[in-house]
Coordinates of C-alpha atoms in Angstrom, one line a residue:
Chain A
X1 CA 50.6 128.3 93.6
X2 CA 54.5 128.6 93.9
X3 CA 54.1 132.1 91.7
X4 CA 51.7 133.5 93.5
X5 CA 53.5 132.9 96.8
X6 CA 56.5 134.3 96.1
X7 CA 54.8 137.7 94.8
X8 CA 55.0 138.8 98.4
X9 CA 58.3 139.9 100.1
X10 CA 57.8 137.9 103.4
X11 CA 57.7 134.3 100.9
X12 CA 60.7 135.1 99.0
X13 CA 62.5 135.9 102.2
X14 CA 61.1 132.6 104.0
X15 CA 62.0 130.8 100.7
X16 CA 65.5 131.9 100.2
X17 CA 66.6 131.1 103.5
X18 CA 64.7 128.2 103.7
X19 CA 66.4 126.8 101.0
X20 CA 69.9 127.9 101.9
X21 CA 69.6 126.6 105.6
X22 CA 68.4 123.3 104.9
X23 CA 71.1 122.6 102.0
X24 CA 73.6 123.6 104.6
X25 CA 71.9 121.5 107.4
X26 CA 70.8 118.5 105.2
X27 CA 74.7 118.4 103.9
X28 CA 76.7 118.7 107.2
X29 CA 73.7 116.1 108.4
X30 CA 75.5 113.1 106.5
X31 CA 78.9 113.4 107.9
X32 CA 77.2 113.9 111.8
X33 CA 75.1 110.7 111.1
X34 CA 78.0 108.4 109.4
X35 CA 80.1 109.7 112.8
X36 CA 77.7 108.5 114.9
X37 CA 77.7 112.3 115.9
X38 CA 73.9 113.0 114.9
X39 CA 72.8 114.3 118.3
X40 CA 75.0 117.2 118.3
X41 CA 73.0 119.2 116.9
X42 CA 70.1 118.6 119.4
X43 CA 72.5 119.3 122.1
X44 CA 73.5 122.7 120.4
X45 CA 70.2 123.4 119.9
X46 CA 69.6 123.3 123.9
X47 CA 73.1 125.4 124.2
X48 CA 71.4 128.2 121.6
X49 CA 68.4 128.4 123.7
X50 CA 70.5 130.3 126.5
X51 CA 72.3 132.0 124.2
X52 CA 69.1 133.4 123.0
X53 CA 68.0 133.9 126.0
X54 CA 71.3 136.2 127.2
X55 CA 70.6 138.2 124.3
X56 CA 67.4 139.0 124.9
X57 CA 68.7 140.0 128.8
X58 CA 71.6 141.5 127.6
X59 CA 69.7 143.9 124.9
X60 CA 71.8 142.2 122.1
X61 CA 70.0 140.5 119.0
X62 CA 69.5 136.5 120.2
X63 CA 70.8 135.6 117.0
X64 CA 74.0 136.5 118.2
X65 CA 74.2 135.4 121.7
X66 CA 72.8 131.7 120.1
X67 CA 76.0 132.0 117.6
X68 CA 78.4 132.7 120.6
X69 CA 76.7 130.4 122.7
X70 CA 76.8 127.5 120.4
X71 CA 80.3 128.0 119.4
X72 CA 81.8 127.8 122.8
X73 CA 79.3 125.0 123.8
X74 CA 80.2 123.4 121.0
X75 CA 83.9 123.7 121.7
X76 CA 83.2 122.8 125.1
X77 CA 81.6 118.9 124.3
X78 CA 84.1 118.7 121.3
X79 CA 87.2 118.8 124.5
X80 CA 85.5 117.0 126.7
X81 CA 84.7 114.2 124.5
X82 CA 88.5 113.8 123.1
X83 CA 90.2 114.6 126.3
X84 CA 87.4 114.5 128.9
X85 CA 87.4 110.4 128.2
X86 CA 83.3 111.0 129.0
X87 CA 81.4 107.9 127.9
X88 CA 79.2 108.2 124.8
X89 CA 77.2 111.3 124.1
X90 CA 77.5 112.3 128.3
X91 CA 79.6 115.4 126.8
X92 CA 76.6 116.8 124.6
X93 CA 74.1 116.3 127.8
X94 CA 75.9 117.8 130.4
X95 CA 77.2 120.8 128.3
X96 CA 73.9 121.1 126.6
X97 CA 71.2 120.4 129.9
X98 CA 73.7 122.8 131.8
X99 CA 73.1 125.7 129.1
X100 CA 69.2 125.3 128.7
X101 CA 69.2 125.3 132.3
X102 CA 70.8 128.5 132.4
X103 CA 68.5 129.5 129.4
X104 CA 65.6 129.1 131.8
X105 CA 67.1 131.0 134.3
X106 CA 67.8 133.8 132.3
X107 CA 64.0 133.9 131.3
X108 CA 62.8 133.6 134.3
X109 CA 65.2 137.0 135.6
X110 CA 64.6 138.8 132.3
X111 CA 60.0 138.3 133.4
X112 CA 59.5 134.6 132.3
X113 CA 58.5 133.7 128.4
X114 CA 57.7 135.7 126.0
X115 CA 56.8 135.7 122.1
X116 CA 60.4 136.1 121.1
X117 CA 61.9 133.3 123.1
X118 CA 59.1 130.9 121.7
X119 CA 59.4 132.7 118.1
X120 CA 62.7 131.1 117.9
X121 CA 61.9 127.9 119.9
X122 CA 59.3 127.3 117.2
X123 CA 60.8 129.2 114.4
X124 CA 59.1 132.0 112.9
X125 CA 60.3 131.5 109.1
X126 CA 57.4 134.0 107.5
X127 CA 58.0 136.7 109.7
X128 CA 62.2 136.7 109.5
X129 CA 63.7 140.0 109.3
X130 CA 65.8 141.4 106.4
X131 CA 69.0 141.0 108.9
X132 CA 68.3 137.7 110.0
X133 CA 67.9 136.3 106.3
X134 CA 71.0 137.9 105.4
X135 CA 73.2 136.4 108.3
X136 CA 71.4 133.4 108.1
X137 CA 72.1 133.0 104.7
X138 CA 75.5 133.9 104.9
X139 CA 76.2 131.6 108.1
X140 CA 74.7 128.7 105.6
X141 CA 76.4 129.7 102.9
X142 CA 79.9 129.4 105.0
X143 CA 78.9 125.6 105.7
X144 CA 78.3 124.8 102.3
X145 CA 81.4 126.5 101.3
X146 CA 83.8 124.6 103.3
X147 CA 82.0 121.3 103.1
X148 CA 82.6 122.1 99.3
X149 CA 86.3 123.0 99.7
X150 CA 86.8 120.5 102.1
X151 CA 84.9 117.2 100.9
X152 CA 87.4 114.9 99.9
X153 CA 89.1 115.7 103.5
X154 CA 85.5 115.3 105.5
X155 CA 85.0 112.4 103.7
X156 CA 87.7 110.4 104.6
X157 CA 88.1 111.3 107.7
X158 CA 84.2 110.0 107.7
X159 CA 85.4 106.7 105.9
X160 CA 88.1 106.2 108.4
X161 CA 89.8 108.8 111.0
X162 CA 93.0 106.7 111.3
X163 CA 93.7 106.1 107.2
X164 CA 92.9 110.0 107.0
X165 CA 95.6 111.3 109.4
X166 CA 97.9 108.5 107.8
X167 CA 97.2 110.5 104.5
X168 CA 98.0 113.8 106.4
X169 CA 94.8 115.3 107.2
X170 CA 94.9 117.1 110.1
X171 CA 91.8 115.6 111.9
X172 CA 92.0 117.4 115.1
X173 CA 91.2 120.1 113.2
X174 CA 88.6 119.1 110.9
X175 CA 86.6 117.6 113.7
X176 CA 87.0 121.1 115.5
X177 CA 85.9 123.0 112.1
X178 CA 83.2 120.3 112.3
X179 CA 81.5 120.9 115.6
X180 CA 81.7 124.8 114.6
X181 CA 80.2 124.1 111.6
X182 CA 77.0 122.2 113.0
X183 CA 77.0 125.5 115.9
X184 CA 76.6 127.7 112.9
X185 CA 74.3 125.4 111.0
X186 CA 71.7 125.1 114.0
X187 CA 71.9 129.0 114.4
X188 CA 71.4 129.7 111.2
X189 CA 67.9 127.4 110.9
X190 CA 66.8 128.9 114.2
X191 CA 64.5 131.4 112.3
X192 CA 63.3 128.6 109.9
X193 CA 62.4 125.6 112.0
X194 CA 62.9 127.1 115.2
X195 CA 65.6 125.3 118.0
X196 CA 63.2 122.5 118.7
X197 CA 63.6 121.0 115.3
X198 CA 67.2 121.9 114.2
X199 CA 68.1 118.7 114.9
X200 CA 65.5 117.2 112.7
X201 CA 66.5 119.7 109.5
X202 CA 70.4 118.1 109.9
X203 CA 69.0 114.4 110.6
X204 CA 65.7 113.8 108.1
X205 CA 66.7 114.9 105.0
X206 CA 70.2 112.9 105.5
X207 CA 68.9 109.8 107.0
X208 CA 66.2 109.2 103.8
X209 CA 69.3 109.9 101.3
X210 CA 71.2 107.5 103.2
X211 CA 68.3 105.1 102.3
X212 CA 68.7 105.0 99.1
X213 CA 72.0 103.4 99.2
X214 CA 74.0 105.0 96.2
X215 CA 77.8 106.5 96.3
X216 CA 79.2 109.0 98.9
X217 CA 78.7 112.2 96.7
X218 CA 75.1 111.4 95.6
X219 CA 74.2 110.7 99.1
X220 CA 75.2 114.4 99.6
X221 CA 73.4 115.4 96.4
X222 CA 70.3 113.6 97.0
X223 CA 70.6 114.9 101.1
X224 CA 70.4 118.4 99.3
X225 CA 67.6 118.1 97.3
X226 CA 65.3 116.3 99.9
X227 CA 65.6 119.2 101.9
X228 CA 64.9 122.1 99.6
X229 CA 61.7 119.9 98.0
X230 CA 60.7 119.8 101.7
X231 CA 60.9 123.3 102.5
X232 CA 59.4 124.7 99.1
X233 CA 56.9 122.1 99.6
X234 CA 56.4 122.5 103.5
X235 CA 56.6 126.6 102.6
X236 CA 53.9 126.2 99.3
X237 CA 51.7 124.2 101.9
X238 CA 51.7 126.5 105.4
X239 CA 51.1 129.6 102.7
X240 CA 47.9 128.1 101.5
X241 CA 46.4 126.2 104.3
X242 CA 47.9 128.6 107.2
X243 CA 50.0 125.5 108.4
X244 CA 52.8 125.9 111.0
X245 CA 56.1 126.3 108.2
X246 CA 58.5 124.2 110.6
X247 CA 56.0 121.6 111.5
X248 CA 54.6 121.1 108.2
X249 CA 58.7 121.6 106.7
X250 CA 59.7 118.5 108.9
X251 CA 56.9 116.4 108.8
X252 CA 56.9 116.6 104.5
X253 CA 61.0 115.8 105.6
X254 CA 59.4 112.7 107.9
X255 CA 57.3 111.5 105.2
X256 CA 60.1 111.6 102.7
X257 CA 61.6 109.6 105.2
X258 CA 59.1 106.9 105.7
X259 CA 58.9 106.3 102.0
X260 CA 62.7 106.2 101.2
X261 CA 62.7 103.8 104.5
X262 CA 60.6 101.2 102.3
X263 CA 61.5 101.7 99.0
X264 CA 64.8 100.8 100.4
X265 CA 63.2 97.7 102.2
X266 CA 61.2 96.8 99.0
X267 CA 64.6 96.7 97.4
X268 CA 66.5 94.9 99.4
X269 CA 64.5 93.3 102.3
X270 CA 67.4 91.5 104.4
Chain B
X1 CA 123.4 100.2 100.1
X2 CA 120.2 99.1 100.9
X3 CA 118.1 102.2 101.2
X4 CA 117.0 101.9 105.0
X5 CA 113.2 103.4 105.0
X6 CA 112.1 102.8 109.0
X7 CA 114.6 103.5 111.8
X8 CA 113.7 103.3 114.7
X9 CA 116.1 103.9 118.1
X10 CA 115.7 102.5 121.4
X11 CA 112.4 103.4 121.7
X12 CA 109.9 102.5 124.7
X13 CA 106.4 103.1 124.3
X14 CA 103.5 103.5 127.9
X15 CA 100.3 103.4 128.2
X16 CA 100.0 105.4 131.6
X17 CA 102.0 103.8 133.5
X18 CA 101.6 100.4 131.7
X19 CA 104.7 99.7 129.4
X20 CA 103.7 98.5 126.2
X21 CA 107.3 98.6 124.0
X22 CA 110.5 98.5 126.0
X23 CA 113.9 99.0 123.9
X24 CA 112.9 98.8 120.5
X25 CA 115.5 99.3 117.8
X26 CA 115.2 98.0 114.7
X27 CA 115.7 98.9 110.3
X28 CA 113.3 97.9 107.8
X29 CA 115.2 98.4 104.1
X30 CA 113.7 99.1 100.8
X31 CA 112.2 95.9 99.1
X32 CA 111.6 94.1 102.4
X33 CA 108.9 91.9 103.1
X34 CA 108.2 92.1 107.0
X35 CA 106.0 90.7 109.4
X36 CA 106.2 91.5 112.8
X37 CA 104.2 88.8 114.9
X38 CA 103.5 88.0 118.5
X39 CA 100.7 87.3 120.6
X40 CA 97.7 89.5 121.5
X41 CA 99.3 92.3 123.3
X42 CA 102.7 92.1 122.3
X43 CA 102.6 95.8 121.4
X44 CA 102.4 94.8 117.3
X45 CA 99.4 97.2 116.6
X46 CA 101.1 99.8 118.9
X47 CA 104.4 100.1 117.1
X48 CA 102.8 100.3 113.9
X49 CA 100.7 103.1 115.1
X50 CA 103.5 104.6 116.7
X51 CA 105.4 104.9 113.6
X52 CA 102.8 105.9 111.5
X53 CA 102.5 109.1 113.6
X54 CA 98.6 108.2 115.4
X55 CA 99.9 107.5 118.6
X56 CA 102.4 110.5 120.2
X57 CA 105.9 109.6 121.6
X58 CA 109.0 110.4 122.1
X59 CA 108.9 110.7 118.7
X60 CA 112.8 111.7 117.7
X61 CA 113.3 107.9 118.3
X62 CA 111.6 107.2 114.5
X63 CA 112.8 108.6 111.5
X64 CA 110.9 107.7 107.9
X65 CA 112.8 107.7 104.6
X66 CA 115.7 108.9 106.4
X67 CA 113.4 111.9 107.7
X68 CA 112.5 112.6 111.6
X69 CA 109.0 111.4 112.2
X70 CA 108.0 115.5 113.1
X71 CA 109.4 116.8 110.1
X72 CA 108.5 114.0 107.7
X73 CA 105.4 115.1 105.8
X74 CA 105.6 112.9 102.4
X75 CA 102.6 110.7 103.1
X76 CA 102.2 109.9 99.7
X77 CA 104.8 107.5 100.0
X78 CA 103.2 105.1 102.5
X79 CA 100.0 102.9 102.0
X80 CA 98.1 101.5 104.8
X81 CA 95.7 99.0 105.4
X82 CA 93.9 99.3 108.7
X83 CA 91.8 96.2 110.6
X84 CA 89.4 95.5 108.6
X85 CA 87.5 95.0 111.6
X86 CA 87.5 98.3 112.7
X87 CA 87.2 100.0 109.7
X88 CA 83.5 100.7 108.0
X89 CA 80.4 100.3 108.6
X90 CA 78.9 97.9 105.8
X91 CA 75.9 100.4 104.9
X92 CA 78.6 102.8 104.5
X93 CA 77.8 104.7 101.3
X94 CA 80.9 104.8 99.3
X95 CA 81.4 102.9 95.9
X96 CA 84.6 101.2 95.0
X97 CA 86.0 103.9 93.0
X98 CA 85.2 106.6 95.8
X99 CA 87.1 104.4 98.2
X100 CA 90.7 104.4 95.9
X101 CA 90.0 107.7 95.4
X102 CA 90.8 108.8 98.9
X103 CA 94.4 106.9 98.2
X104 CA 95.0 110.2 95.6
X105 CA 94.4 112.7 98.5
X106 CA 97.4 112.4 100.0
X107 CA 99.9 115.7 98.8
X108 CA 97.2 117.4 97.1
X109 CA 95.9 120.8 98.2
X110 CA 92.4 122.0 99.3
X111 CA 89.7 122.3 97.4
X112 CA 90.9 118.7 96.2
X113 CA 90.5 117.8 92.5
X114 CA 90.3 114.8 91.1
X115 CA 91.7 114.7 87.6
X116 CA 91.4 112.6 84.9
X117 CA 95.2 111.7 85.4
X118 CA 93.8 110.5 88.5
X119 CA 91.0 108.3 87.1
X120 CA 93.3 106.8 85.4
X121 CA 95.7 105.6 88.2
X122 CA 92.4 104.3 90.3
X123 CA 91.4 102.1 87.3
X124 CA 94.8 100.9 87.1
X125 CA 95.0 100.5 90.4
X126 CA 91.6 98.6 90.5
X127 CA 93.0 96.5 88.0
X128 CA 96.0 95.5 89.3
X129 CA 93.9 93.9 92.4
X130 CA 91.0 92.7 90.0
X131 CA 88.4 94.3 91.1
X132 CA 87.9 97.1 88.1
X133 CA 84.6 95.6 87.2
X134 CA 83.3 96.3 90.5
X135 CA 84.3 99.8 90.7
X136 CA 80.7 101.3 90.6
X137 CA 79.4 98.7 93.6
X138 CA 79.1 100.6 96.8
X139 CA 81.9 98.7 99.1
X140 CA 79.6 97.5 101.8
X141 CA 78.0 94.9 98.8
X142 CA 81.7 92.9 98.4
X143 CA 82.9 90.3 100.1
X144 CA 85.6 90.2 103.0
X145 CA 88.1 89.1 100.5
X146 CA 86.9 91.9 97.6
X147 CA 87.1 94.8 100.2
X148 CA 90.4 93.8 101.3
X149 CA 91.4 94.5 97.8
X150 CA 89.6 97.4 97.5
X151 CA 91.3 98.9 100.4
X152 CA 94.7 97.9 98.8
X153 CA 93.6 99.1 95.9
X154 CA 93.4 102.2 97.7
X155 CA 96.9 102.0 99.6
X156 CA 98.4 101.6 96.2
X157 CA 96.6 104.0 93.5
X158 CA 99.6 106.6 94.8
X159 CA 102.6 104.6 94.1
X160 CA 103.1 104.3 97.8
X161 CA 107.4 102.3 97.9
X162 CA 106.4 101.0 101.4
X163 CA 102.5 99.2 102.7
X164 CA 101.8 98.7 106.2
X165 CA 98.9 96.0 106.7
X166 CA 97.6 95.7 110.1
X167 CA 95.9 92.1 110.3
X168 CA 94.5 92.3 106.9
X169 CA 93.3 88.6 106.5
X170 CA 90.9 88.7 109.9
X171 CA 87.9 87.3 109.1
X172 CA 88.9 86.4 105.4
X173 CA 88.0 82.5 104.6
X174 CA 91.9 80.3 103.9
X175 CA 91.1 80.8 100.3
X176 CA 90.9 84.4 99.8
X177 CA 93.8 84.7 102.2
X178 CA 96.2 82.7 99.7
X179 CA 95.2 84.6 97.2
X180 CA 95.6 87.9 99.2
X181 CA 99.2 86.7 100.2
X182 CA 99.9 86.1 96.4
X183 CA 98.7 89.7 95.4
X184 CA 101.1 90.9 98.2
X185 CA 104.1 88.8 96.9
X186 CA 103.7 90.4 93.5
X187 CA 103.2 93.8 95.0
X188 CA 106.7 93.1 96.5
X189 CA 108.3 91.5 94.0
X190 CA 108.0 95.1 91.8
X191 CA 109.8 97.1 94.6
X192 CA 107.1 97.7 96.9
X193 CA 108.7 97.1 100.6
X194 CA 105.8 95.5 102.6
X195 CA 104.9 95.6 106.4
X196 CA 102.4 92.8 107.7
X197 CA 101.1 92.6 111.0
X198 CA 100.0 89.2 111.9
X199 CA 99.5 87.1 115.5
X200 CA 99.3 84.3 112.8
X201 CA 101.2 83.9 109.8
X202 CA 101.5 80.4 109.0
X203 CA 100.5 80.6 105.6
X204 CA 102.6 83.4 104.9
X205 CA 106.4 81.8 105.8
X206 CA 107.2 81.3 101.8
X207 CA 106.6 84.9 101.1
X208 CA 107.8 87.1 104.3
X209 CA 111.7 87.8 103.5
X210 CA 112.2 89.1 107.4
X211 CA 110.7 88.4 111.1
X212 CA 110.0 90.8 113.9
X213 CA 109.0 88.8 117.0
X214 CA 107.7 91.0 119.7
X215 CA 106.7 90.7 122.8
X216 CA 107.0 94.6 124.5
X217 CA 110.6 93.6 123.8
X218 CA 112.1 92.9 120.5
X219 CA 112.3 89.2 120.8
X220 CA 114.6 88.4 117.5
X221 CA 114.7 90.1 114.3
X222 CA 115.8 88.5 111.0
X223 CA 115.3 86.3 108.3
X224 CA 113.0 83.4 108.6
X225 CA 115.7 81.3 108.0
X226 CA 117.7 83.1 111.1
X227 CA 114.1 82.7 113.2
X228 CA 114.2 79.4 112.2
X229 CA 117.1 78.4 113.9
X230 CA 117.0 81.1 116.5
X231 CA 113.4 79.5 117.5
X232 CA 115.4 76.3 118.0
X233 CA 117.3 77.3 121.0
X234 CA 114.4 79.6 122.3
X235 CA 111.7 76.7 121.8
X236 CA 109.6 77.5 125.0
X237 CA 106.5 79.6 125.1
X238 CA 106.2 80.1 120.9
X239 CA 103.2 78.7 120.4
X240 CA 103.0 80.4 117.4
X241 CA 106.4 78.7 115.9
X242 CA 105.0 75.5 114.5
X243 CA 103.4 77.5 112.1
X244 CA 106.7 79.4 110.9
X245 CA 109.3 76.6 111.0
X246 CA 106.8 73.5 110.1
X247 CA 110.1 71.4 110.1
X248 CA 110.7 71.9 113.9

């Protein structure tokens, strides 16, 4: 089924930077959940939607204005929270509410909704362009390469912030690279899932890995592969029975979720 | 000469515009065994933090192995043991041996390898605390006691010559806290200069070699002998005295 799939241009497109996206997202997902940071990328998500939205105004490709959006958003609710003294997540709503609202503004000046601004509110994973799979994949690619370089760091400043600048990791930093990170992560999975369920690409396939209670790396490892067996999976099904890709991506990702939810239970029911 | 490894210089310490240290001078030496005690917010917590660089002062007042605070940069040479309480979640997933590991990181450049040089020194480390056999158990599974070991474990797998602990018996039944007290006595006994923050250190008078008693102020510094008799003539408002000079 797999094989006959991927005979057609438009599925080995979808399938490449399925997989690389959701790697990245599923990866970065598990240091955002152990920070209690997990709704970041929702708020991002919000903060791309009027980036997308400029772009299309603006004549310049979405893709872009969501990466420069998100960026400076992010930047935005990653100083307010440290020096803002904002209580709880209040940074990620008023910075991210504040840019869909301007989102919606912008669509309503540039003639109201149209197919592009849903395309990447929905995702639109089958019909991706050459570009967009190649900065996609590149963006992705970035985030797995410095959570790579930089795991031992990200991990103990994950473990414990205070031990880690003891040690001499510069934390301010990380947690800067961090919220740039997830920027680039929700951008890049715009195309695949669409904005509406970036957050659920960083949080599913990281919360059922964190199920299964094993070691810090294979968390990470397991995170991984839950997400690529959703999206070949969720890409294999939508191809044969003309399913949605992102809805039928994250609910094979919910399902994988449910089960690792009572395997774990099963295994240790206090 | 005793090779003096903390200086610190008339230093005061605010939160806003709340002073929290007022005039603190004081040297710990190689091969000490400190505590510095005092009541909940005496400022205890906040000088440790200040010297281990997380909170931002004046910070010229604080010099580390004979090094400026700014400049210093060989954070291999300290081990710390936060709060417990504060530290991890118990579903954290990280085993034992993941834990130490982070001791190694300290010094090492990005991307970060761990050698087999380096497995090595965790076991060794692990077995120094006696807890090697639980190396592949994900830290959340152990008890109080076994973590607080673990986390030592980790404080020590780099040869640290001076351990700061910050509270490290909260929530730790009497038992486990002899036998944590012991470990730290040995630790001390080859070399290793120890720092122990407590607000109750009863059980620890036979092993502690020096006394910092703060209250934003440092109240007396010295030997417990010195406290001792120092305690004598300052008698009021110690409550926690009776525990350090049971003879009183």
């Amino acid at each position: 089924m797999i094989f006959e799939a991927l005979q057609y241009g438009f599925m080995q497109k979808a399938l490449l930077t399925g997989l690389v996206t959701g790697i990245s997202c599923s990866l970065l997902g598990v240091f955002l959940i152990l920070r209690k940071h997990a709704l970041i990328g929702d708020g991002i998500s919000h903060i791309s939607f009027g980036g997308v939205a400029a772009g299309i105004l603006f004549g310049i490709m979405p893709f872009v204005g969501a990466l420069v959006f998100s960026i400076i958003g992010a930047l935005v609710i990653n100083n307010l929270r440290e020096k803002g003294k904002l209580h709880g997540d209040a940074s990620i709503g008023i910075v991210s509410h504040s840019a869909l609202g301007l989102g919606i503004f912008i669509a309503s000046i540039a003639g109201g909704f149209n197919v592009d601004i849903l395309s990447y509110l929905f995702g639109s994973i089958l019909a991706i362009a050459s570009e967009e799979v190649i900065l996609s994949s590149i963006l992705a690619l970035v985030v797995i390469l410095f959570i790579v370089v930089f795991y031992h760091d990200l991990f103990y400043m994950t473990f414990d912030e205070e031990s880690a600048k003891v040690s001499g990791i510069s934390v301010s930093k990380l947690n800067i690279a961090m919220v740039i990170l997830t920027a680039i992560t929700v951008v890049s999975s715009m195309r695949v899932v669409g904005l509406m369920l970036a957050s659920a690409f960083i949080i599913l396939p990281a919360s059922s890995a964190l199920q299964l209670k094993m070691g810090f790396k294979k968390t990470l490892i397991y995170s991984g592969l839950i997400s690529a067996f959703s999206v070949t999976l969720g890409l294999i099904l939508s191809y044969n029975y003309n399913w949605a890709p992102s809805g039928t991506i994250i609910l094979i990702n919910t399902l994988v979720f449910i089960s690792t939810y009572f395997i774990s239970r099963i295994n240790s029911p206090e | 000469m005793d090779q003096t490894i903390v200086e610190i210089k008339k230093m005061n310490y605010k939160f806003g515009s709340t002073l929290a240290l007022s005039d603190i001078s004081l040297e710990i030496k190689k091969g000490d065994f400190l505590a510095i005690i005092g009541q909940n917010g005496s400022g205890k917590t906040t000088l440790l933090k200040l010297i281990l660089g997380l909170y931002e002062s004046e910070k010229s007042q604080i010099s580390l192995f004979g090094e400026n605070l700014t400049e210093f940069n060989s954070w291999n040479k300290i081990g710390y043991v936060p709060q417990k309480a504060i530290h991890f979640e118990n579903n954290f997933p990280a085993t034992v041996e993941e834990v130490v590991e982070m001791g190694l990181l300290s010094g090492k450049k990005n991307p970060k390898i761990i050698t087999k040089e380096d497995r090595v020194k965790i076991a060794n480390a692990l077995k120094e605390v006696d807890m090697l056999k639980y190396k592949n158990r994900r830290i959340g599974n152990l008890s109080g006691g076994q973590q607080q070991r673990v986390l030592i474990a980790k404080a020590l797998v780099s040869h640290p010559e001076i351990l700061f602990l910050d509270e490290p018996t909260t929530g730790v039944d009497t038992e486990t806290q002899c036998k944590f007290y012991e470990l730290l006595k040995n630790l001390n006994s080859k070399g290793i200069t120890i720092v122990l923050i407590s607000h109750d250190i009863g059980r620890i008078t036979k092993y502690v070699t020096k006394i910092a008693s703060l209250n934003q102020r440092l109240e007396f510094y010295g030997s417990h002998e010195e406290f001792c008799a120092w305690d004598k003539k300052h008698s009021h408002a110690k409550s926690h005295t009776h525990n350090l000079c049971p003879n009183l």
